[in-house]
Short mmCIF file of N, CA and C in Angstrom, two decimals:
data_model
loop_
_atom_site.label_atom_id
_atom_site.label_comp_id
_atom_site.label_asym_id
_atom_site.label_seq_id
_atom_site.Cartn_x
_atom_site.Cartn_y
_atom_site.Cartn_z
N MET R 2 8.26 36.57 -28.62
CA MET R 2 8.80 35.32 -28.11
C MET R 2 7.89 34.75 -27.02
N LEU R 3 7.43 35.61 -26.11
CA LEU R 3 6.56 35.17 -25.03
C LEU R 3 5.26 34.60 -25.59
N LYS R 4 4.77 35.21 -26.69
CA LYS R 4 3.54 34.75 -27.32
C LYS R 4 3.70 33.31 -27.82
N TYR R 5 4.86 33.02 -28.46
CA TYR R 5 5.10 31.68 -28.98
C TYR R 5 5.31 30.67 -27.87
N SER R 6 5.95 31.06 -26.78
CA SER R 6 6.13 30.17 -25.63
C SER R 6 4.79 29.79 -25.03
N PHE R 7 3.91 30.78 -24.92
CA PHE R 7 2.56 30.52 -24.38
C PHE R 7 1.80 29.57 -25.28
N LEU R 8 1.89 29.78 -26.60
CA LEU R 8 1.22 28.89 -27.55
C LEU R 8 1.78 27.47 -27.48
N ALA R 9 3.10 27.36 -27.30
CA ALA R 9 3.72 26.03 -27.20
C ALA R 9 3.23 25.31 -25.96
N ILE R 10 3.11 26.02 -24.85
CA ILE R 10 2.61 25.41 -23.62
C ILE R 10 1.17 24.95 -23.80
N LEU R 11 0.34 25.80 -24.43
CA LEU R 11 -1.05 25.41 -24.68
C LEU R 11 -1.13 24.18 -25.58
N LEU R 12 -0.27 24.11 -26.59
CA LEU R 12 -0.24 22.95 -27.48
C LEU R 12 0.14 21.69 -26.72
N LEU R 13 1.15 21.77 -25.85
CA LEU R 13 1.54 20.60 -25.04
C LEU R 13 0.41 20.15 -24.13
N ILE R 14 -0.28 21.10 -23.53
CA ILE R 14 -1.41 20.74 -22.66
C ILE R 14 -2.50 20.07 -23.48
N ALA R 15 -2.80 20.62 -24.65
CA ALA R 15 -3.84 20.05 -25.50
C ALA R 15 -3.48 18.64 -25.96
N LEU R 16 -2.21 18.43 -26.31
CA LEU R 16 -1.78 17.11 -26.77
C LEU R 16 -1.83 16.07 -25.65
N SER R 17 -1.53 16.51 -24.43
CA SER R 17 -1.51 15.56 -23.33
C SER R 17 -2.89 15.36 -22.71
N TRP R 18 -3.85 16.23 -23.01
CA TRP R 18 -5.19 16.12 -22.44
C TRP R 18 -5.83 14.82 -22.88
N GLY R 19 -6.30 14.06 -21.94
CA GLY R 19 -7.01 12.82 -22.26
C GLY R 19 -6.11 11.62 -22.50
N GLN R 20 -4.79 11.83 -22.50
CA GLN R 20 -3.91 10.68 -22.67
C GLN R 20 -3.91 9.85 -21.41
N GLU R 21 -3.94 8.56 -21.58
CA GLU R 21 -3.92 7.67 -20.43
C GLU R 21 -2.52 7.60 -19.85
N GLN R 22 -2.46 7.35 -18.54
CA GLN R 22 -1.17 7.16 -17.90
C GLN R 22 -0.57 5.84 -18.36
N GLU R 23 0.73 5.76 -18.24
CA GLU R 23 1.41 4.52 -18.57
C GLU R 23 0.86 3.41 -17.68
N PRO R 24 0.63 2.22 -18.23
CA PRO R 24 0.13 1.12 -17.39
C PRO R 24 1.19 0.68 -16.39
N ALA R 25 0.74 0.14 -15.29
CA ALA R 25 1.67 -0.43 -14.31
C ALA R 25 2.28 -1.69 -14.93
N LEU R 26 3.55 -1.88 -14.71
CA LEU R 26 4.24 -3.05 -15.25
C LEU R 26 4.85 -3.86 -14.12
N CYS R 27 4.81 -5.15 -14.29
CA CYS R 27 5.40 -6.08 -13.33
C CYS R 27 6.10 -7.17 -14.12
N GLY R 28 7.41 -7.18 -14.09
CA GLY R 28 8.14 -8.16 -14.87
C GLY R 28 7.81 -8.08 -16.35
N GLY R 29 7.51 -6.86 -16.83
CA GLY R 29 7.16 -6.63 -18.23
C GLY R 29 5.69 -6.84 -18.55
N GLU R 30 4.90 -7.30 -17.59
CA GLU R 30 3.47 -7.56 -17.81
C GLU R 30 2.64 -6.40 -17.26
N LYS R 31 1.67 -5.94 -18.06
CA LYS R 31 0.78 -4.87 -17.61
C LYS R 31 -0.21 -5.43 -16.59
N TYR R 32 -0.57 -4.59 -15.61
CA TYR R 32 -1.57 -5.00 -14.63
C TYR R 32 -2.31 -3.79 -14.08
N ASN R 33 -3.46 -4.03 -13.49
CA ASN R 33 -4.29 -2.99 -12.88
C ASN R 33 -3.97 -2.95 -11.39
N PRO R 34 -3.33 -1.87 -10.90
CA PRO R 34 -2.95 -1.81 -9.48
C PRO R 34 -4.14 -1.69 -8.53
N GLU R 35 -5.33 -1.48 -9.04
CA GLU R 35 -6.51 -1.46 -8.18
C GLU R 35 -6.92 -2.88 -7.77
N THR R 36 -6.63 -3.85 -8.62
CA THR R 36 -7.07 -5.22 -8.36
C THR R 36 -5.91 -6.21 -8.19
N HIS R 37 -4.72 -5.80 -8.59
CA HIS R 37 -3.56 -6.69 -8.57
C HIS R 37 -2.35 -5.95 -8.00
N TYR R 38 -1.36 -6.72 -7.58
CA TYR R 38 -0.11 -6.15 -7.10
C TYR R 38 1.05 -6.94 -7.69
N CYS R 39 2.21 -6.32 -7.63
CA CYS R 39 3.42 -6.94 -8.16
C CYS R 39 4.26 -7.43 -7.00
N SER R 40 4.59 -8.70 -7.00
CA SER R 40 5.42 -9.28 -5.96
C SER R 40 6.51 -10.10 -6.63
N TRP R 41 7.75 -9.65 -6.47
CA TRP R 41 8.89 -10.33 -7.08
C TRP R 41 8.69 -10.55 -8.58
N ASN R 42 8.28 -9.49 -9.27
CA ASN R 42 8.06 -9.52 -10.72
C ASN R 42 6.98 -10.50 -11.16
N THR R 43 6.06 -10.80 -10.27
CA THR R 43 4.93 -11.66 -10.58
C THR R 43 3.64 -10.93 -10.23
N VAL R 44 2.69 -10.86 -11.17
CA VAL R 44 1.41 -10.21 -10.91
C VAL R 44 0.56 -11.14 -10.06
N ARG R 45 0.05 -10.61 -8.96
CA ARG R 45 -0.81 -11.38 -8.06
C ARG R 45 -2.09 -10.60 -7.82
N GLU R 46 -3.17 -11.31 -7.60
CA GLU R 46 -4.46 -10.67 -7.33
C GLU R 46 -4.60 -10.42 -5.84
N TYR R 47 -5.07 -9.21 -5.48
CA TYR R 47 -5.32 -8.92 -4.08
C TYR R 47 -6.37 -9.88 -3.54
N GLY R 48 -6.20 -10.29 -2.29
CA GLY R 48 -7.26 -10.96 -1.56
C GLY R 48 -8.05 -9.86 -0.85
N TYR R 49 -9.12 -10.23 -0.20
CA TYR R 49 -9.93 -9.24 0.51
C TYR R 49 -10.46 -9.83 1.81
N VAL R 50 -10.61 -8.96 2.80
CA VAL R 50 -11.28 -9.32 4.05
C VAL R 50 -12.37 -8.28 4.25
N LYS R 51 -13.58 -8.75 4.55
CA LYS R 51 -14.70 -7.84 4.75
C LYS R 51 -14.79 -7.46 6.22
N VAL R 52 -14.84 -6.15 6.46
CA VAL R 52 -14.99 -5.61 7.81
C VAL R 52 -16.12 -4.60 7.72
N GLY R 53 -17.20 -4.88 8.44
CA GLY R 53 -18.37 -4.01 8.32
C GLY R 53 -18.90 -4.07 6.90
N ASP R 54 -19.03 -2.91 6.28
CA ASP R 54 -19.55 -2.89 4.91
C ASP R 54 -18.45 -2.62 3.88
N ARG R 55 -17.21 -2.80 4.28
CA ARG R 55 -16.09 -2.50 3.38
C ARG R 55 -15.16 -3.69 3.22
N ASN R 56 -14.63 -3.86 2.03
CA ASN R 56 -13.62 -4.87 1.76
C ASN R 56 -12.24 -4.22 1.80
N TYR R 57 -11.31 -4.86 2.51
CA TYR R 57 -9.94 -4.37 2.61
C TYR R 57 -9.01 -5.32 1.87
N LYS R 58 -8.06 -4.76 1.14
CA LYS R 58 -7.11 -5.56 0.37
C LYS R 58 -6.15 -6.30 1.30
N THR R 59 -5.79 -7.52 0.88
CA THR R 59 -4.78 -8.31 1.58
C THR R 59 -3.75 -8.78 0.57
N VAL R 60 -2.54 -9.05 1.06
CA VAL R 60 -1.47 -9.59 0.22
C VAL R 60 -0.87 -10.80 0.93
N VAL R 61 -0.35 -11.72 0.15
CA VAL R 61 0.34 -12.88 0.69
C VAL R 61 1.84 -12.63 0.54
N ILE R 62 2.56 -12.73 1.66
CA ILE R 62 4.01 -12.58 1.66
C ILE R 62 4.56 -13.81 2.37
N GLY R 63 5.28 -14.62 1.63
CA GLY R 63 5.74 -15.88 2.21
C GLY R 63 4.53 -16.74 2.53
N ALA R 64 4.45 -17.22 3.77
CA ALA R 64 3.32 -18.05 4.20
C ALA R 64 2.28 -17.24 4.97
N GLN R 65 2.45 -15.91 5.03
CA GLN R 65 1.55 -15.07 5.82
C GLN R 65 0.66 -14.21 4.92
N THR R 66 -0.54 -13.93 5.41
CA THR R 66 -1.44 -13.00 4.73
C THR R 66 -1.50 -11.73 5.58
N TRP R 67 -1.25 -10.60 4.94
CA TRP R 67 -1.20 -9.30 5.61
C TRP R 67 -2.24 -8.37 5.01
N MET R 68 -2.80 -7.49 5.84
CA MET R 68 -3.69 -6.46 5.31
C MET R 68 -2.83 -5.42 4.59
N ALA R 69 -3.26 -5.02 3.42
CA ALA R 69 -2.53 -4.03 2.63
C ALA R 69 -3.13 -2.63 2.78
N GLU R 70 -4.13 -2.50 3.64
CA GLU R 70 -4.77 -1.21 3.89
C GLU R 70 -5.02 -1.04 5.38
N ASN R 71 -5.00 0.20 5.83
CA ASN R 71 -5.36 0.49 7.22
C ASN R 71 -6.87 0.41 7.38
N LEU R 72 -7.30 -0.06 8.53
CA LEU R 72 -8.74 -0.08 8.83
C LEU R 72 -9.24 1.32 9.09
N ASN R 73 -10.42 1.64 8.55
CA ASN R 73 -11.12 2.86 8.94
C ASN R 73 -11.97 2.48 10.14
N TYR R 74 -11.75 3.14 11.24
CA TYR R 74 -12.45 2.76 12.46
C TYR R 74 -12.82 4.00 13.25
N ALA R 75 -14.06 4.07 13.66
CA ALA R 75 -14.50 5.11 14.59
C ALA R 75 -15.08 4.38 15.79
N GLY R 76 -14.42 4.50 16.92
CA GLY R 76 -14.88 3.82 18.13
C GLY R 76 -15.98 4.60 18.81
N ALA R 77 -16.33 4.15 20.00
CA ALA R 77 -17.37 4.82 20.78
C ALA R 77 -16.98 6.25 21.09
N ASP R 78 -15.71 6.50 21.25
CA ASP R 78 -15.19 7.84 21.51
C ASP R 78 -14.80 8.45 20.16
N ASP R 79 -15.40 9.59 19.79
CA ASP R 79 -15.13 10.20 18.49
C ASP R 79 -13.66 10.50 18.26
N GLU R 80 -12.87 10.59 19.33
CA GLU R 80 -11.46 10.86 19.17
C GLU R 80 -10.71 9.65 18.61
N ILE R 81 -11.33 8.49 18.66
CA ILE R 81 -10.70 7.27 18.19
C ILE R 81 -11.15 7.04 16.76
N GLU R 82 -10.53 7.73 15.84
CA GLU R 82 -10.90 7.60 14.45
C GLU R 82 -9.64 7.59 13.61
N CYS R 83 -9.61 6.72 12.63
CA CYS R 83 -8.43 6.60 11.80
C CYS R 83 -8.88 6.50 10.35
N GLU R 84 -8.60 7.49 9.57
CA GLU R 84 -8.89 7.45 8.14
C GLU R 84 -7.63 7.01 7.41
N VAL R 85 -7.80 6.45 6.24
CA VAL R 85 -6.67 5.96 5.47
C VAL R 85 -5.67 7.08 5.19
N SER R 86 -6.15 8.31 5.02
CA SER R 86 -5.27 9.41 4.67
C SER R 86 -4.52 10.00 5.86
N SER R 87 -4.83 9.58 7.08
CA SER R 87 -4.15 10.14 8.25
C SER R 87 -2.99 9.26 8.67
N ASP R 88 -2.31 9.68 9.70
CA ASP R 88 -1.18 8.91 10.20
C ASP R 88 -1.60 7.69 11.00
N CYS R 89 -2.85 7.62 11.37
CA CYS R 89 -3.40 6.47 12.09
C CYS R 89 -2.67 6.20 13.39
N ASP R 90 -2.29 7.25 14.10
CA ASP R 90 -1.57 7.06 15.34
C ASP R 90 -2.45 7.35 16.54
N THR R 91 -3.77 7.27 16.36
CA THR R 91 -4.67 7.60 17.46
C THR R 91 -5.16 6.36 18.20
N TYR R 92 -4.79 5.18 17.77
CA TYR R 92 -5.22 3.97 18.45
C TYR R 92 -4.32 3.68 19.65
N THR R 93 -4.91 3.21 20.72
CA THR R 93 -4.11 2.60 21.77
C THR R 93 -3.96 1.13 21.39
N HIS R 94 -3.06 0.44 22.03
CA HIS R 94 -2.89 -0.98 21.74
C HIS R 94 -4.17 -1.75 22.01
N GLU R 95 -4.85 -1.43 23.12
CA GLU R 95 -6.10 -2.12 23.47
C GLU R 95 -7.18 -1.88 22.42
N GLN R 96 -7.29 -0.64 21.92
CA GLN R 96 -8.29 -0.34 20.90
C GLN R 96 -7.98 -1.08 19.60
N ALA R 97 -6.72 -1.14 19.24
CA ALA R 97 -6.33 -1.85 18.04
C ALA R 97 -6.66 -3.34 18.16
N MET R 98 -6.47 -3.90 19.34
CA MET R 98 -6.81 -5.31 19.56
C MET R 98 -8.30 -5.55 19.39
N GLU R 99 -9.12 -4.59 19.80
CA GLU R 99 -10.57 -4.73 19.72
C GLU R 99 -11.10 -4.67 18.29
N VAL R 100 -10.43 -3.96 17.40
CA VAL R 100 -10.96 -3.76 16.06
C VAL R 100 -10.43 -4.76 15.03
N CYS R 101 -9.53 -5.64 15.43
CA CYS R 101 -9.05 -6.65 14.49
C CYS R 101 -10.23 -7.49 13.98
N PRO R 102 -10.32 -7.69 12.68
CA PRO R 102 -11.39 -8.56 12.16
C PRO R 102 -11.26 -9.96 12.73
N GLU R 103 -12.36 -10.67 12.77
CA GLU R 103 -12.36 -12.03 13.30
C GLU R 103 -11.34 -12.87 12.52
N GLY R 104 -10.52 -13.60 13.26
CA GLY R 104 -9.50 -14.44 12.66
C GLY R 104 -8.18 -13.72 12.39
N TRP R 105 -8.12 -12.43 12.71
CA TRP R 105 -6.93 -11.63 12.50
C TRP R 105 -6.38 -11.20 13.85
N HIS R 106 -5.10 -10.81 13.88
CA HIS R 106 -4.49 -10.30 15.11
C HIS R 106 -3.42 -9.29 14.75
N LEU R 107 -3.06 -8.48 15.73
CA LEU R 107 -1.91 -7.60 15.53
C LEU R 107 -0.67 -8.48 15.43
N PRO R 108 0.26 -8.13 14.55
CA PRO R 108 1.44 -8.98 14.41
C PRO R 108 2.30 -9.01 15.66
N SER R 109 2.74 -10.19 15.99
CA SER R 109 3.67 -10.38 17.11
C SER R 109 5.09 -10.13 16.60
N ARG R 110 6.03 -10.10 17.50
CA ARG R 110 7.44 -9.98 17.08
C ARG R 110 7.82 -11.14 16.17
N ALA R 111 7.33 -12.33 16.49
CA ALA R 111 7.63 -13.51 15.66
C ALA R 111 7.06 -13.33 14.25
N ASP R 112 5.85 -12.74 14.14
CA ASP R 112 5.26 -12.47 12.82
C ASP R 112 6.16 -11.53 12.02
N TRP R 113 6.65 -10.47 12.69
CA TRP R 113 7.52 -9.52 12.01
C TRP R 113 8.83 -10.18 11.59
N MET R 114 9.36 -11.04 12.42
CA MET R 114 10.60 -11.72 12.08
C MET R 114 10.39 -12.67 10.90
N ASP R 115 9.25 -13.36 10.88
CA ASP R 115 8.93 -14.22 9.73
C ASP R 115 8.83 -13.39 8.45
N LEU R 116 8.20 -12.22 8.56
CA LEU R 116 8.06 -11.34 7.41
C LEU R 116 9.44 -10.88 6.93
N ARG R 117 10.26 -10.47 7.86
CA ARG R 117 11.62 -10.04 7.51
C ARG R 117 12.40 -11.16 6.83
N ASP R 118 12.24 -12.38 7.34
CA ASP R 118 13.02 -13.51 6.85
C ASP R 118 12.59 -14.01 5.47
N VAL R 119 11.43 -13.57 5.00
CA VAL R 119 11.01 -13.92 3.63
C VAL R 119 12.05 -13.41 2.64
N GLY R 120 12.73 -12.33 3.02
CA GLY R 120 13.74 -11.70 2.16
C GLY R 120 15.04 -12.45 2.05
N GLN R 121 15.09 -13.68 2.49
CA GLN R 121 16.27 -14.53 2.31
C GLN R 121 17.54 -13.91 2.89
N GLY R 122 17.47 -13.63 4.19
CA GLY R 122 18.67 -13.17 4.86
C GLY R 122 18.85 -11.66 4.92
N TRP R 123 17.84 -10.91 4.48
CA TRP R 123 17.95 -9.46 4.61
C TRP R 123 17.99 -9.09 6.08
N GLY R 124 18.69 -8.05 6.39
CA GLY R 124 18.60 -7.46 7.72
C GLY R 124 17.33 -6.63 7.80
N GLU R 125 17.08 -6.06 8.97
CA GLU R 125 15.86 -5.29 9.16
C GLU R 125 15.79 -4.07 8.25
N LEU R 126 16.90 -3.36 8.03
CA LEU R 126 16.87 -2.19 7.16
C LEU R 126 16.56 -2.58 5.72
N GLU R 127 17.17 -3.64 5.26
CA GLU R 127 16.93 -4.10 3.88
C GLU R 127 15.48 -4.57 3.73
N ALA R 128 14.97 -5.29 4.71
CA ALA R 128 13.57 -5.74 4.66
C ALA R 128 12.64 -4.54 4.64
N GLY R 129 12.93 -3.53 5.47
CA GLY R 129 12.11 -2.32 5.50
C GLY R 129 12.04 -1.65 4.15
N LYS R 130 13.16 -1.60 3.46
CA LYS R 130 13.19 -0.98 2.12
C LYS R 130 12.25 -1.71 1.18
N HIS R 131 12.17 -3.01 1.27
CA HIS R 131 11.32 -3.80 0.37
C HIS R 131 9.85 -3.74 0.77
N LEU R 132 9.56 -3.43 2.03
CA LEU R 132 8.18 -3.36 2.50
C LEU R 132 7.56 -1.98 2.37
N LYS R 133 8.38 -0.93 2.38
CA LYS R 133 7.88 0.44 2.32
C LYS R 133 7.34 0.78 0.93
N ALA R 134 6.38 1.72 0.93
CA ALA R 134 5.82 2.23 -0.32
C ALA R 134 6.88 2.98 -1.12
N LYS R 135 6.61 3.14 -2.41
CA LYS R 135 7.53 3.85 -3.29
C LYS R 135 7.44 5.36 -3.09
N SER R 136 6.42 5.83 -2.39
CA SER R 136 6.31 7.26 -2.10
C SER R 136 5.84 7.42 -0.66
N GLY R 137 6.09 8.60 -0.10
CA GLY R 137 5.66 8.89 1.26
C GLY R 137 6.71 8.56 2.31
N TRP R 138 7.84 8.02 1.90
CA TRP R 138 8.93 7.69 2.81
C TRP R 138 10.19 8.39 2.35
N ASN R 139 11.06 8.71 3.29
CA ASN R 139 12.34 9.29 2.95
C ASN R 139 13.43 8.48 3.64
N PRO R 140 14.17 7.66 2.95
CA PRO R 140 14.10 7.42 1.52
C PRO R 140 12.93 6.52 1.16
N PRO R 141 12.49 6.58 -0.10
CA PRO R 141 11.35 5.75 -0.52
C PRO R 141 11.72 4.27 -0.51
N GLY R 142 10.69 3.45 -0.40
CA GLY R 142 10.90 2.01 -0.45
C GLY R 142 10.72 1.47 -1.85
N GLU R 143 10.70 0.15 -1.95
CA GLU R 143 10.55 -0.51 -3.24
C GLU R 143 9.22 -1.24 -3.38
N ASP R 144 8.49 -1.44 -2.28
CA ASP R 144 7.19 -2.14 -2.28
C ASP R 144 7.28 -3.45 -3.06
N THR R 145 8.31 -4.22 -2.78
CA THR R 145 8.58 -5.47 -3.48
C THR R 145 7.41 -6.45 -3.40
N TYR R 146 6.67 -6.41 -2.30
CA TYR R 146 5.62 -7.40 -2.05
C TYR R 146 4.21 -6.89 -2.29
N GLY R 147 4.02 -5.64 -2.71
CA GLY R 147 2.67 -5.10 -2.85
C GLY R 147 2.03 -4.81 -1.51
N PHE R 148 2.84 -4.69 -0.46
CA PHE R 148 2.38 -4.52 0.91
C PHE R 148 1.89 -3.11 1.18
N ALA R 149 2.44 -2.14 0.50
CA ALA R 149 2.15 -0.72 0.83
C ALA R 149 1.01 -0.17 0.00
#
């Protein structure tokens, strides 16, 4: 019996080897999540802002454009470094102000309220659910706007 179970597992692995993952869907339409995002069941193309030698994805939510990625930044002090895979909690407010790309700023309370209000009357908890990523949060979010 163990021999047949092992063979069945090998067969399943062989059958699934090389199969492509299911495509991302948005309102029933397939899209590439590397270049596009889903916002309210509509496929939208990421915008980009160039910082140094790297392009960072941006998304439009309501009338605002938001960065969809954390900046990778290493300041003069080696301790001031933030990689995309880390928690990015090593910046002081002053350091974060210094690294904003030209024409960008840290969001003000008014910016956050405008973002929240795009949700047509959602409270802060409901807005947070729609802004959070589908993974990495407990409870997970819905990433309604392609923000995460």
